[in-house]
mmCIF file of C-alpha atoms and ligand atoms in Angstrom:
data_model
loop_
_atom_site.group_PDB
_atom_site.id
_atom_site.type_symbol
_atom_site.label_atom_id
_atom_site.label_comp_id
_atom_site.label_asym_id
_atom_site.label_seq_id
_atom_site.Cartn_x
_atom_site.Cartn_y
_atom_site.Cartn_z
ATOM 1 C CA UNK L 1 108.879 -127.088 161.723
ATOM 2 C CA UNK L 2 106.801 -123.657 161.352
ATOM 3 C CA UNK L 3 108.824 -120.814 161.464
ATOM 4 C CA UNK L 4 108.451 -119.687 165.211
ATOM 5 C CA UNK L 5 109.460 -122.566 165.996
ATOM 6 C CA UNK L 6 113.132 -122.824 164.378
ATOM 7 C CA UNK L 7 116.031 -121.771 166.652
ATOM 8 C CA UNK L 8 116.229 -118.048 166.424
ATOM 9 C CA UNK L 9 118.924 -116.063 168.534
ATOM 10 C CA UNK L 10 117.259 -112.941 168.963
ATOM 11 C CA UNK L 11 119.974 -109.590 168.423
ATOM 12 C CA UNK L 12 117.555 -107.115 166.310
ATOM 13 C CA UNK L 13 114.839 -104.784 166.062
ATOM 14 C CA UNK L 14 111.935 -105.620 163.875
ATOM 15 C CA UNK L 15 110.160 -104.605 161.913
ATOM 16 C CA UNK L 16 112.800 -102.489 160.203
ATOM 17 C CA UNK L 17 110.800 -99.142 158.932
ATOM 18 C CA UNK L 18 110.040 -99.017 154.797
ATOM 19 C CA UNK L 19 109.690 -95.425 154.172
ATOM 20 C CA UNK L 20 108.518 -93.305 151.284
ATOM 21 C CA UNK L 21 111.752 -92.080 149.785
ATOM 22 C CA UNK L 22 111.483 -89.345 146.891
ATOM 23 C CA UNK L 23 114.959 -87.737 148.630
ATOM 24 C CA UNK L 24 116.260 -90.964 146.908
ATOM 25 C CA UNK L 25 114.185 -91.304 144.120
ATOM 26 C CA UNK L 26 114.691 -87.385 142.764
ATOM 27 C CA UNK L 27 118.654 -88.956 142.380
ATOM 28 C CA UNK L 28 118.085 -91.877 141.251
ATOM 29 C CA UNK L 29 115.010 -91.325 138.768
ATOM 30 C CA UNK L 30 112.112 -93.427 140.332
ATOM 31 C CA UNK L 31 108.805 -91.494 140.977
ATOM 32 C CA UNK L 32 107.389 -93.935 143.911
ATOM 33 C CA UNK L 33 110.502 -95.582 145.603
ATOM 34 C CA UNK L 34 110.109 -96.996 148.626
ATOM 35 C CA UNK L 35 113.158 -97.659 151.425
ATOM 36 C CA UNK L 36 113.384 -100.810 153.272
ATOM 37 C CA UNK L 37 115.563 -100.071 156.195
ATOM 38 C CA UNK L 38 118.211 -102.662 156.919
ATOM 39 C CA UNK L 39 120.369 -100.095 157.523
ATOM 40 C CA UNK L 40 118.331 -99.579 160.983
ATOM 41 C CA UNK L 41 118.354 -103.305 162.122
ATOM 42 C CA UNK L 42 119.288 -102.542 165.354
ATOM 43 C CA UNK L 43 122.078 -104.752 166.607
ATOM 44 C CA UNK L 44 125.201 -102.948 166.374
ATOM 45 C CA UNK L 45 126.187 -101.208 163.378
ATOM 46 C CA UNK L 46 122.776 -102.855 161.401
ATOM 47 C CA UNK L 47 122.827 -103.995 158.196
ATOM 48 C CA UNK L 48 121.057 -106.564 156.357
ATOM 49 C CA UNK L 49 122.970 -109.526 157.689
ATOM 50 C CA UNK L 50 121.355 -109.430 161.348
ATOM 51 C CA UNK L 51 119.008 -111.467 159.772
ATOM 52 C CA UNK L 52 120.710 -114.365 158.830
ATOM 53 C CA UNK L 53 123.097 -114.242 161.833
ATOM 54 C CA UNK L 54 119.861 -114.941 163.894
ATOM 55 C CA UNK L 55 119.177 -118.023 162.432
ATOM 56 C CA UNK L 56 122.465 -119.165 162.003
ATOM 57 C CA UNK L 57 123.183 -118.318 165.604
ATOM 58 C CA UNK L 58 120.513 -120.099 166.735
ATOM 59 C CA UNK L 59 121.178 -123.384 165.184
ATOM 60 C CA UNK L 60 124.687 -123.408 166.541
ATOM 61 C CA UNK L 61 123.960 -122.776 169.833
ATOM 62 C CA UNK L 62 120.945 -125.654 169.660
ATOM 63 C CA UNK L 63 123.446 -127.741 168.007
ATOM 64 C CA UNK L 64 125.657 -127.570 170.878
ATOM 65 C CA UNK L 65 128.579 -125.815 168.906
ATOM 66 C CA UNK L 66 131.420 -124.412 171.152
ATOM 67 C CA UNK L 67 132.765 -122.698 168.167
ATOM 68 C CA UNK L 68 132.183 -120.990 164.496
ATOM 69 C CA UNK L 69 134.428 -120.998 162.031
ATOM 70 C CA UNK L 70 133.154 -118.051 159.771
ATOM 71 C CA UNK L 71 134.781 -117.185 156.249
ATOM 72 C CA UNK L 72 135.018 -113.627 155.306
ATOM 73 C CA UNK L 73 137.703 -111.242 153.575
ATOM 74 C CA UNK L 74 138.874 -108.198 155.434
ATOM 75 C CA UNK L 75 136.045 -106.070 154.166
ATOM 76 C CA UNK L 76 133.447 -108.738 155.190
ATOM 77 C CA UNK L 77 130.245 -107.228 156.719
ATOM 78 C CA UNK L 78 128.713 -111.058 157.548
ATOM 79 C CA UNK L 79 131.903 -112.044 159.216
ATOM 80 C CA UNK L 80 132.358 -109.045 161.519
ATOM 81 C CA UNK L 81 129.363 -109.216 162.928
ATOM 82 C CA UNK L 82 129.087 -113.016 163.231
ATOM 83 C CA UNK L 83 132.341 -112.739 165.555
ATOM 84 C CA UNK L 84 130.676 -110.320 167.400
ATOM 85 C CA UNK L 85 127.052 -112.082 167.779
ATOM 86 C CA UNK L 86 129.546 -115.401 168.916
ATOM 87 C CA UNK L 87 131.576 -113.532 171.030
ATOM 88 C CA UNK L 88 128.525 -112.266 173.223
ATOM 89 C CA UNK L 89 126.855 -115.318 173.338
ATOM 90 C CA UNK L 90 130.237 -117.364 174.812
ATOM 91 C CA UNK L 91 131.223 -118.819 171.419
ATOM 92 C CA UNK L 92 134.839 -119.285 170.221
ATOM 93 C CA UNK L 93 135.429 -117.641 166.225
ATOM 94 C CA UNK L 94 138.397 -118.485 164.316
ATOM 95 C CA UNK L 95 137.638 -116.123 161.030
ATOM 96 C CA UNK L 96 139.412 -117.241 157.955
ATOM 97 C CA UNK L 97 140.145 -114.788 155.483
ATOM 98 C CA UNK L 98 141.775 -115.191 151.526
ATOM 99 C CA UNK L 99 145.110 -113.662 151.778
ATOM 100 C CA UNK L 100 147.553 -112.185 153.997
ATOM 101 C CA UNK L 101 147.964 -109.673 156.688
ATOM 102 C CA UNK L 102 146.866 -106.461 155.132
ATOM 103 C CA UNK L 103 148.965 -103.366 156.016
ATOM 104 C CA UNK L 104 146.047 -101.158 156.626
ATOM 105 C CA UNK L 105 143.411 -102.869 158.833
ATOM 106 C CA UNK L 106 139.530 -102.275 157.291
ATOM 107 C CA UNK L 107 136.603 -101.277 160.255
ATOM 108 C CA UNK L 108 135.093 -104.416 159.688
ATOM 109 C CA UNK L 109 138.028 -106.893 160.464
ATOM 110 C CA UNK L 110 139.148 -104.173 163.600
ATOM 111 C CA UNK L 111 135.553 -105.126 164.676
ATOM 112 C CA UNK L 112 136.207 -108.739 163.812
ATOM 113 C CA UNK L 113 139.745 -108.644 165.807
ATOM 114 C CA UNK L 114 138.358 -106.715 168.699
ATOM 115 C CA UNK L 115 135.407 -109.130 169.158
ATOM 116 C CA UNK L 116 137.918 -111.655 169.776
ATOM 117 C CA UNK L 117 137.880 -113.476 167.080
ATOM 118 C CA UNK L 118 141.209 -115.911 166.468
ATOM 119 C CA UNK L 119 142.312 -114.897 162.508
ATOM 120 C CA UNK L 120 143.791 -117.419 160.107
ATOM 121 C CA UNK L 121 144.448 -116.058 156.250
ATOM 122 C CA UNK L 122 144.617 -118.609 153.340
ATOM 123 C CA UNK L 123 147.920 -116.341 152.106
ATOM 124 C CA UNK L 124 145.959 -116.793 148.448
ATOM 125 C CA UNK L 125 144.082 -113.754 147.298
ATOM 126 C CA UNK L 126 141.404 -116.537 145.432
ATOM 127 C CA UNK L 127 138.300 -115.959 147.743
ATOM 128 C CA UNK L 128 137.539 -119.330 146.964
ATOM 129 C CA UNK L 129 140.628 -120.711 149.193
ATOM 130 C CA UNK L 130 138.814 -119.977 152.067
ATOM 131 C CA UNK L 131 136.124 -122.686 152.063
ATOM 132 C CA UNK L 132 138.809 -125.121 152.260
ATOM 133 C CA UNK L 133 140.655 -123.946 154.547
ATOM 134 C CA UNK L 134 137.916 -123.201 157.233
ATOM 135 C CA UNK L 135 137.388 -127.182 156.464
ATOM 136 C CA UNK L 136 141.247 -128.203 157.679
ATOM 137 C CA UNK L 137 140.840 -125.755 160.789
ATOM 138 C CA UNK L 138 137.851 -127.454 161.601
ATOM 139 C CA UNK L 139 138.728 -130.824 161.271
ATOM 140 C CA UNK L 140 142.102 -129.523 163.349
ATOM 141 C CA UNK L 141 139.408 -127.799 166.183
ATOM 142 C CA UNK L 142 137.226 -131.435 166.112
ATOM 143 C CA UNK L 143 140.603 -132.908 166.805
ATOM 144 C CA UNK L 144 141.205 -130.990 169.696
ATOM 145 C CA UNK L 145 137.860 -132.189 171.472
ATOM 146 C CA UNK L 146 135.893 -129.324 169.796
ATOM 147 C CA UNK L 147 132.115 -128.713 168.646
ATOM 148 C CA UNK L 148 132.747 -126.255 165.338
ATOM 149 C CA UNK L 149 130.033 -124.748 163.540
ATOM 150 C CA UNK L 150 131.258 -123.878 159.866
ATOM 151 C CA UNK L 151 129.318 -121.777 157.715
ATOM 152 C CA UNK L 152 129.564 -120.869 154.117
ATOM 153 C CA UNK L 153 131.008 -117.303 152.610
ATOM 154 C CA UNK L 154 128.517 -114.505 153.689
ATOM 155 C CA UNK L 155 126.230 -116.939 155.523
ATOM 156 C CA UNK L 156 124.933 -117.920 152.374
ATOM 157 C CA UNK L 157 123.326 -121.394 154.390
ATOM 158 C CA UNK L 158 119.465 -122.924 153.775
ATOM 159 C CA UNK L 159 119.193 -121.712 157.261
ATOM 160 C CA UNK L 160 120.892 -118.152 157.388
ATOM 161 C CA UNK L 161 118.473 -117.859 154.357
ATOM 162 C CA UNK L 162 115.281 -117.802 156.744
ATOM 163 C CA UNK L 163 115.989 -114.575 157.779
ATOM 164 C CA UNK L 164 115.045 -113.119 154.830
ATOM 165 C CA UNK L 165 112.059 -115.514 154.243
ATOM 166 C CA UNK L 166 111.097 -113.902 156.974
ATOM 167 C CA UNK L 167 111.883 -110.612 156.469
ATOM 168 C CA UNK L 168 109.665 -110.961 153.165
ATOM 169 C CA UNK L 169 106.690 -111.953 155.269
ATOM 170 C CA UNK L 170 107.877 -108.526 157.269
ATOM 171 C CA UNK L 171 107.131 -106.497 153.871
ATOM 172 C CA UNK L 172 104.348 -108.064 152.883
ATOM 173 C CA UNK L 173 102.705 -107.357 155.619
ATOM 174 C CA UNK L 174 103.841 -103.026 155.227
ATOM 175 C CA UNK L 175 102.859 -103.018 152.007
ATOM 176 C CA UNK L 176 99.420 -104.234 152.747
ATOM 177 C CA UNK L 177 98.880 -101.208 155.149
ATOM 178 C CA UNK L 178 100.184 -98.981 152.526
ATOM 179 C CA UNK L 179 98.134 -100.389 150.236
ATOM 180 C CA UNK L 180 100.522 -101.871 147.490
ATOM 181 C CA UNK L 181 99.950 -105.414 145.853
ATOM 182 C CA UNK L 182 102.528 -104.801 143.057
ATOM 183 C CA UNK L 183 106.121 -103.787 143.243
ATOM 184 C CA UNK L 184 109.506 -104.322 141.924
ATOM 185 C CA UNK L 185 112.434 -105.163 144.975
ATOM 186 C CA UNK L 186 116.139 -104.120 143.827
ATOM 187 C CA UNK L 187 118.475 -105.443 146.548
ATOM 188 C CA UNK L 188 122.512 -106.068 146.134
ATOM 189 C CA UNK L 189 123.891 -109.383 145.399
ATOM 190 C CA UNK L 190 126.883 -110.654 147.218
ATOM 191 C CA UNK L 191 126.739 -113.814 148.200
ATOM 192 C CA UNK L 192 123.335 -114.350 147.190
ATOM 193 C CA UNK L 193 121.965 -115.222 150.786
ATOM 194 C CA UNK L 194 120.061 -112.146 151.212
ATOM 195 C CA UNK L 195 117.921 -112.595 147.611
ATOM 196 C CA UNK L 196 117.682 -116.553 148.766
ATOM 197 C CA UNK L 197 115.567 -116.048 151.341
ATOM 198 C CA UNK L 198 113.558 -112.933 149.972
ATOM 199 C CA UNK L 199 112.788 -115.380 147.169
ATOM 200 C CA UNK L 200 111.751 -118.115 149.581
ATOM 201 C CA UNK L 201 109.414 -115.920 151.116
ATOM 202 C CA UNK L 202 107.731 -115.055 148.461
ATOM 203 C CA UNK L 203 108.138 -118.546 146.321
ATOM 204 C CA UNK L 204 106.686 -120.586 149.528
ATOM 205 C CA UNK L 205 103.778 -120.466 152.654
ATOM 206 C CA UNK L 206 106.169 -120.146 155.345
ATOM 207 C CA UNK L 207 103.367 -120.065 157.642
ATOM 208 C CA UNK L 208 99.951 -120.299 157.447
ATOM 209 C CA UNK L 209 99.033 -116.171 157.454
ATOM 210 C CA UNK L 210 101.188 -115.921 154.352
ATOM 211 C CA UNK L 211 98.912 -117.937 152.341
ATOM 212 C CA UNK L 212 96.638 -114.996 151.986
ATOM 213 C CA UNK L 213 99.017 -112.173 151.275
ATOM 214 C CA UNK L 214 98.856 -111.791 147.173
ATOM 215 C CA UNK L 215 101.620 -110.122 146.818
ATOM 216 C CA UNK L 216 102.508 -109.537 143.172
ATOM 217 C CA UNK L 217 107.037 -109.022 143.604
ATOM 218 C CA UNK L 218 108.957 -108.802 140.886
ATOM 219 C CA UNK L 219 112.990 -108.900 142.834
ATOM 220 C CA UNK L 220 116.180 -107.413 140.887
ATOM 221 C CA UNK L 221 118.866 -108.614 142.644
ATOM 222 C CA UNK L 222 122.164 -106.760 141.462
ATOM 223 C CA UNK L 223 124.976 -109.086 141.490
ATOM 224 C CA UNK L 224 128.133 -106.797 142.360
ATOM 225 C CA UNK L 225 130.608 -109.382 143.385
ATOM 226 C CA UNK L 226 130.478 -112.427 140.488
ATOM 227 C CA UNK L 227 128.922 -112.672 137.031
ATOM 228 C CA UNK L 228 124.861 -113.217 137.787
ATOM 229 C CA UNK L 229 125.183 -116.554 135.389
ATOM 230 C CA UNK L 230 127.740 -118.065 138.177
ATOM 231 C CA UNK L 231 125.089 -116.724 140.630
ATOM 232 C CA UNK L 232 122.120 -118.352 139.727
ATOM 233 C CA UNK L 233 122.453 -121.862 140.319
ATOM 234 C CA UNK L 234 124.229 -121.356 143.866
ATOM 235 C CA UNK L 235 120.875 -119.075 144.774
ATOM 236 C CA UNK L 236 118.432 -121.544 143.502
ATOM 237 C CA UNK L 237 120.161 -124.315 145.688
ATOM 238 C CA UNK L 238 119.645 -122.146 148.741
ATOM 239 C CA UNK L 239 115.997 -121.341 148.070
ATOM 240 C CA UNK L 240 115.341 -125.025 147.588
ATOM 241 C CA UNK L 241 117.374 -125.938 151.261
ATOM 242 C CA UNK L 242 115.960 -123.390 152.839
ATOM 243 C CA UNK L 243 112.306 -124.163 151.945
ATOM 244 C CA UNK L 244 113.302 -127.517 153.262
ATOM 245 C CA UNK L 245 114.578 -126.477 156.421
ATOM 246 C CA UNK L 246 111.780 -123.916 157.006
ATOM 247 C CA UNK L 247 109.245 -126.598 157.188
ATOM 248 C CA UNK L 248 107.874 -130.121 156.004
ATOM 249 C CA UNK L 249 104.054 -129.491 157.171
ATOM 250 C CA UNK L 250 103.482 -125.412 156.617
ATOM 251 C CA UNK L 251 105.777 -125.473 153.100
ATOM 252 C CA UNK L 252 103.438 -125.553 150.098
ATOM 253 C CA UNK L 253 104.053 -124.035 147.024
ATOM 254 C CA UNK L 254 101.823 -120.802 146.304
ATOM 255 C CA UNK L 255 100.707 -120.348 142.874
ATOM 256 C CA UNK L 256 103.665 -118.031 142.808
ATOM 257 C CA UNK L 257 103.799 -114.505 141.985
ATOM 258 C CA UNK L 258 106.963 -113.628 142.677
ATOM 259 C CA UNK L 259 109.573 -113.728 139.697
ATOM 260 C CA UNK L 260 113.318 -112.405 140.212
ATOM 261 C CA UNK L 261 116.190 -111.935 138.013
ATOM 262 C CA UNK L 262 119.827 -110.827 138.282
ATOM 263 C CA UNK L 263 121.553 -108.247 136.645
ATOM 264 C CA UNK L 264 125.400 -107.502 136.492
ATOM 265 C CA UNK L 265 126.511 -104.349 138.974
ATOM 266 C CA UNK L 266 130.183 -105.259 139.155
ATOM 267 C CA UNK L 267 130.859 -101.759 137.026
ATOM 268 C CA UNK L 268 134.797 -101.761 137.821
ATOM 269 C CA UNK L 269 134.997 -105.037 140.118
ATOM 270 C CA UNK L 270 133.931 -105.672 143.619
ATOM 271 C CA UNK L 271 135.371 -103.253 146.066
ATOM 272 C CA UNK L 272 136.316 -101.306 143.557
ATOM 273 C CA UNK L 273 134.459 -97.730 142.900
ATOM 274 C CA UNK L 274 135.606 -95.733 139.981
ATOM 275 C CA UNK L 275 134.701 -92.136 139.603
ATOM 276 C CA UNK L 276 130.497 -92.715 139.132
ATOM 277 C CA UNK L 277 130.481 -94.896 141.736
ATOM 278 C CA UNK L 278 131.664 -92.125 143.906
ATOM 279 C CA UNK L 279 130.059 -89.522 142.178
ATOM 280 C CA UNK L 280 126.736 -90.840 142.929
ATOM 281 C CA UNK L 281 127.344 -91.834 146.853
ATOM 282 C CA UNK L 282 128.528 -87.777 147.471
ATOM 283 C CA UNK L 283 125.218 -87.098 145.278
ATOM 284 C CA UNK L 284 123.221 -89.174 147.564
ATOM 285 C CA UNK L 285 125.020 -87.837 150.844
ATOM 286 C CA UNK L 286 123.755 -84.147 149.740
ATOM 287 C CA UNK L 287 121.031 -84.381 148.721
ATOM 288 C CA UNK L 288 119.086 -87.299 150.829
ATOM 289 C CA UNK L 289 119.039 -88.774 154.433
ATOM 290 C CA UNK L 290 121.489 -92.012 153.597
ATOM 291 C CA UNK L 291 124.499 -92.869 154.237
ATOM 292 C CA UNK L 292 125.270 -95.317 151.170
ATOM 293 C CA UNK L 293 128.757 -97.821 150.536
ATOM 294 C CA UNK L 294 130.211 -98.324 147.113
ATOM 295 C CA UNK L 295 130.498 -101.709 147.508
ATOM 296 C CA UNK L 296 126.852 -102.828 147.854
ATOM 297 C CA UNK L 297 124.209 -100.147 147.852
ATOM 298 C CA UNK L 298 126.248 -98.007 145.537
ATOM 299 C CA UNK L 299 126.488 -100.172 143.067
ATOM 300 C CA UNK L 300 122.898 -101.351 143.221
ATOM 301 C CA UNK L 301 121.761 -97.909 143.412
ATOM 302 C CA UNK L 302 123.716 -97.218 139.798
ATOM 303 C CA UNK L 303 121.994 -100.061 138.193
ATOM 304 C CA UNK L 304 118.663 -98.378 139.293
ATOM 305 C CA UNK L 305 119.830 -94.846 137.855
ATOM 306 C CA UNK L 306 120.906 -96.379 135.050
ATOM 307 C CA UNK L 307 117.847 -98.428 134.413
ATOM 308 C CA UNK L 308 114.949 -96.287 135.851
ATOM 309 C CA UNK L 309 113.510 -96.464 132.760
ATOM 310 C CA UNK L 310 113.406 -100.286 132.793
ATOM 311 C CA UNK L 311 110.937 -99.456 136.125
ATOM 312 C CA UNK L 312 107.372 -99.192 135.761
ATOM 313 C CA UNK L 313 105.978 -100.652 138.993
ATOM 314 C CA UNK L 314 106.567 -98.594 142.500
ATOM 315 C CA UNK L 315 109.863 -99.763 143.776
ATOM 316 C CA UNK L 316 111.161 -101.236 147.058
ATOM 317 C CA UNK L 317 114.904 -100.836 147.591
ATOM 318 C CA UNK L 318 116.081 -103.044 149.824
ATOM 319 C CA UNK L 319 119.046 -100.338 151.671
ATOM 320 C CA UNK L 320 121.394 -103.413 153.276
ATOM 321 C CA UNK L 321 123.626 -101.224 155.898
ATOM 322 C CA UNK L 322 127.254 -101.566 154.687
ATOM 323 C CA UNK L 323 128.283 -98.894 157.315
ATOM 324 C CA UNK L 324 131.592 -99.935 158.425
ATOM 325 C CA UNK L 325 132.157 -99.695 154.315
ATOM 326 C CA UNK L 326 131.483 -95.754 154.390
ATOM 327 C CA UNK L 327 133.531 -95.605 157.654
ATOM 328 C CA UNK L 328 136.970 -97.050 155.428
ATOM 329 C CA UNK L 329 135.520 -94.838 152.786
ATOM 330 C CA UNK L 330 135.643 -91.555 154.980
ATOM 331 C CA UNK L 331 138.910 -92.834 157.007
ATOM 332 C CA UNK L 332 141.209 -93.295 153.730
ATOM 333 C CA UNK L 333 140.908 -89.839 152.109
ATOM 334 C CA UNK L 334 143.361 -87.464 153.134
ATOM 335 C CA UNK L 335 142.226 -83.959 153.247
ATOM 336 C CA UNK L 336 142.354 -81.634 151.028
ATOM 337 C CA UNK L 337 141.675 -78.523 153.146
ATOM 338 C CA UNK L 338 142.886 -75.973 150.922
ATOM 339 C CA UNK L 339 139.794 -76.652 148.703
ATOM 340 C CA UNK L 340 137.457 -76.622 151.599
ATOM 341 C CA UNK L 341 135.696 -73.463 151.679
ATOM 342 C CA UNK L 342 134.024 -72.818 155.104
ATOM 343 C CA UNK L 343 134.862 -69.820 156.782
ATOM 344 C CA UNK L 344 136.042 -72.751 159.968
ATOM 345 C CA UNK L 345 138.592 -73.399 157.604
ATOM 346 C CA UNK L 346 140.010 -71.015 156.585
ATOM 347 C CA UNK L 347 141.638 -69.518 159.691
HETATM 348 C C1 LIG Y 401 126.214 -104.266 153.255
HETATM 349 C C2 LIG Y 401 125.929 -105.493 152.449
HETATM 350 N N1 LIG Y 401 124.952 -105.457 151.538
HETATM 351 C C3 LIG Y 401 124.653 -106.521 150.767
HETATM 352 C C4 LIG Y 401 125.354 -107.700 150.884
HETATM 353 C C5 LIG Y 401 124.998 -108.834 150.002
HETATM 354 O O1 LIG Y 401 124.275 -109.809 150.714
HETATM 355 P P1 LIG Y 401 124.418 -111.330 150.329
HETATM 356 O O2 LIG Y 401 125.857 -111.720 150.599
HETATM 357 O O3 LIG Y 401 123.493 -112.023 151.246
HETATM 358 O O4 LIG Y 401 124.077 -111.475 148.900
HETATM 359 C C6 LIG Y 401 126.402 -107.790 151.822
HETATM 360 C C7 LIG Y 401 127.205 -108.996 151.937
HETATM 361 O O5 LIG Y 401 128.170 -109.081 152.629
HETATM 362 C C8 LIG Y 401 126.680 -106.659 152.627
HETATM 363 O O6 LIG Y 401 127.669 -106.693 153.546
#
């Protein structure tokens, strides 16, 4: 099946814009960096994982689904706004989540609970527990007479995974107005559905235009959640599925010139931001126009600070959102007004 032909559910606004960024690149280092702007998608709060929730949505809905059973911690970006794509389209969520009720509820599960969404913890705090468990409610949900759709952790599916294919297709085509053939891509690595698809793209003719777009991509994906060697192998499976699902007739190999690697930006854990980590989002908050999270973009934008000099090509960050992430960021300080210094303040 060619790509406009798959089952999209349309919730975003693309092209997002990729924009010249020496703001950025003074702080982190890079002479000719480049912003891809997932944090503008469009739908909602943005963020990179419109993308796959397009695809994904689509195929339930064509599937005849009734309801999604959609895996996500309390923090979890994908899951949030999965309940909330469902939830306006007339679909039923149960969202599973590892442990138990937390005392202090994150923006993205409010946004989860307010969209409706029925929540079920595993009472473990191993993220893994929550694969099998979103298999017992579903079996539970088929028992009642219901259609569930059950997706992996962070959408990380062959066919969430085409909305990055296609979002490479989307960059390809800026750089070739801005005249760029070679370039390095640094993007955060959660789940590893984002870099699956970019690396589909790029890896396969998704349609028959992108045969002609030489592209030369080297992609840095910067693992922040597990160590890049457990990574790789679940990443390589979805590039394969996906090219499957993308097409039998338009998917040929190109002689590829796309190569990508994976380094490790857990720095103090996942979720966790020690005292750089912060450091460099207030940095970025001064001195440029983004709004940056320490989970995702923080952490990626370390590695490139710290590695700048690794960098010789013009670079293409790929900013994924993570908004409701600087929302618990700014809502869990207290304030310190006594070392606040604006005249406002002090009266
Ligand atoms: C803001 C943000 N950036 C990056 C990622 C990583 O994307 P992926 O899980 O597709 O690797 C996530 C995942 O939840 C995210 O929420």
């Amino acid at each position: 099946m060619a790509m406009n032909e798959i089952p999209r559910a349309r919730l975003g606004s693309f092209p997002t814009p990729c924009e010249q960024a020496s703001d950025l690149g003074a702080v982190l280092g890079v002479d000719a960096l480049w912003v891809k702007r997932d944090d503008l998608t469009g739908y909602s709060w943005g963020g990179n994982k419109v993308r796959p929730i397009e695809f994904i949505l689509g195929d339930a809905l064509h599937q005849g689904a009734d309801t999604v059973v959609v895996c996500g911690g309390p923090t979890s970006n994908f899951a949030a706004l999965m309940v909330a794509a469902c939830s306006q389209r007339g679909l039923a969520v149960h969202h599973v989540s590892y442990g138990q009720r937390p005392s202090r509820i994150p923006a993205a599960f409010e946004v989860s609970i307010q969209s409706g969404a029925v929540v079920e913890f595993t009472g473990s705090s191993d993220r893994e527990t929550m694969d099998a468990t979103a298999e017992v409610v579903a079996s539970r949900l088929r028992a009642q007479g219901k259609r569930p759709y059950v997706l992996p952790r962070g959408g990380a599916s062959a066919v969430g995974a085409l909305g990055f294919a296609n979002a490479a297709l989307e960059l390809s085509a800026q750089l070739k107005q801005l005249g760029i053939d070679a370039i390095t891509v640094v993007v955060p690595v959660g789940s590893g559905g984002t870099i699956a698809g970019l690396i589909t793209g790029w890896t396969y003719a998704l349609d028959a235009g992108s045969l002609t777009d030489a592209l030369d991509v080297e992609i840095v994906g910067v693992s922040v959640s597990r160590p890049p060697d457990e990574m790789r192998e679940t990443i390589e499976s979805v590039v394969r599925g996906c090219g499957a699902t993308a097409a039998e007739s338009v998917l040929r190999p190109l002689a590829s010139r796309c190569r990508w690697r994976l380094v490790d930006g857990r720095s103090a854990g996942f979720g966790v931001a020690d005292v750089s980590d912060i450091e460099l989002v207030e940095e970025i908050s001064r001195q440029t126009r983004f709004l940056v999270d320490t989970t995702y973009n923080g952490k990626a934008m370390r590695w490139i600070r710290e590695s700048a000099s690794q960098l010789s090509r013009p670079v293409v960050y790929w900013h994924t959102g993570g908004t409701l992430g600087v929302v618990d960021r700014f809502s869990g300080r207290s304030a310190d007004w006594e070392a606040l210094s604006t005249e406002e303040c002090k009266q």
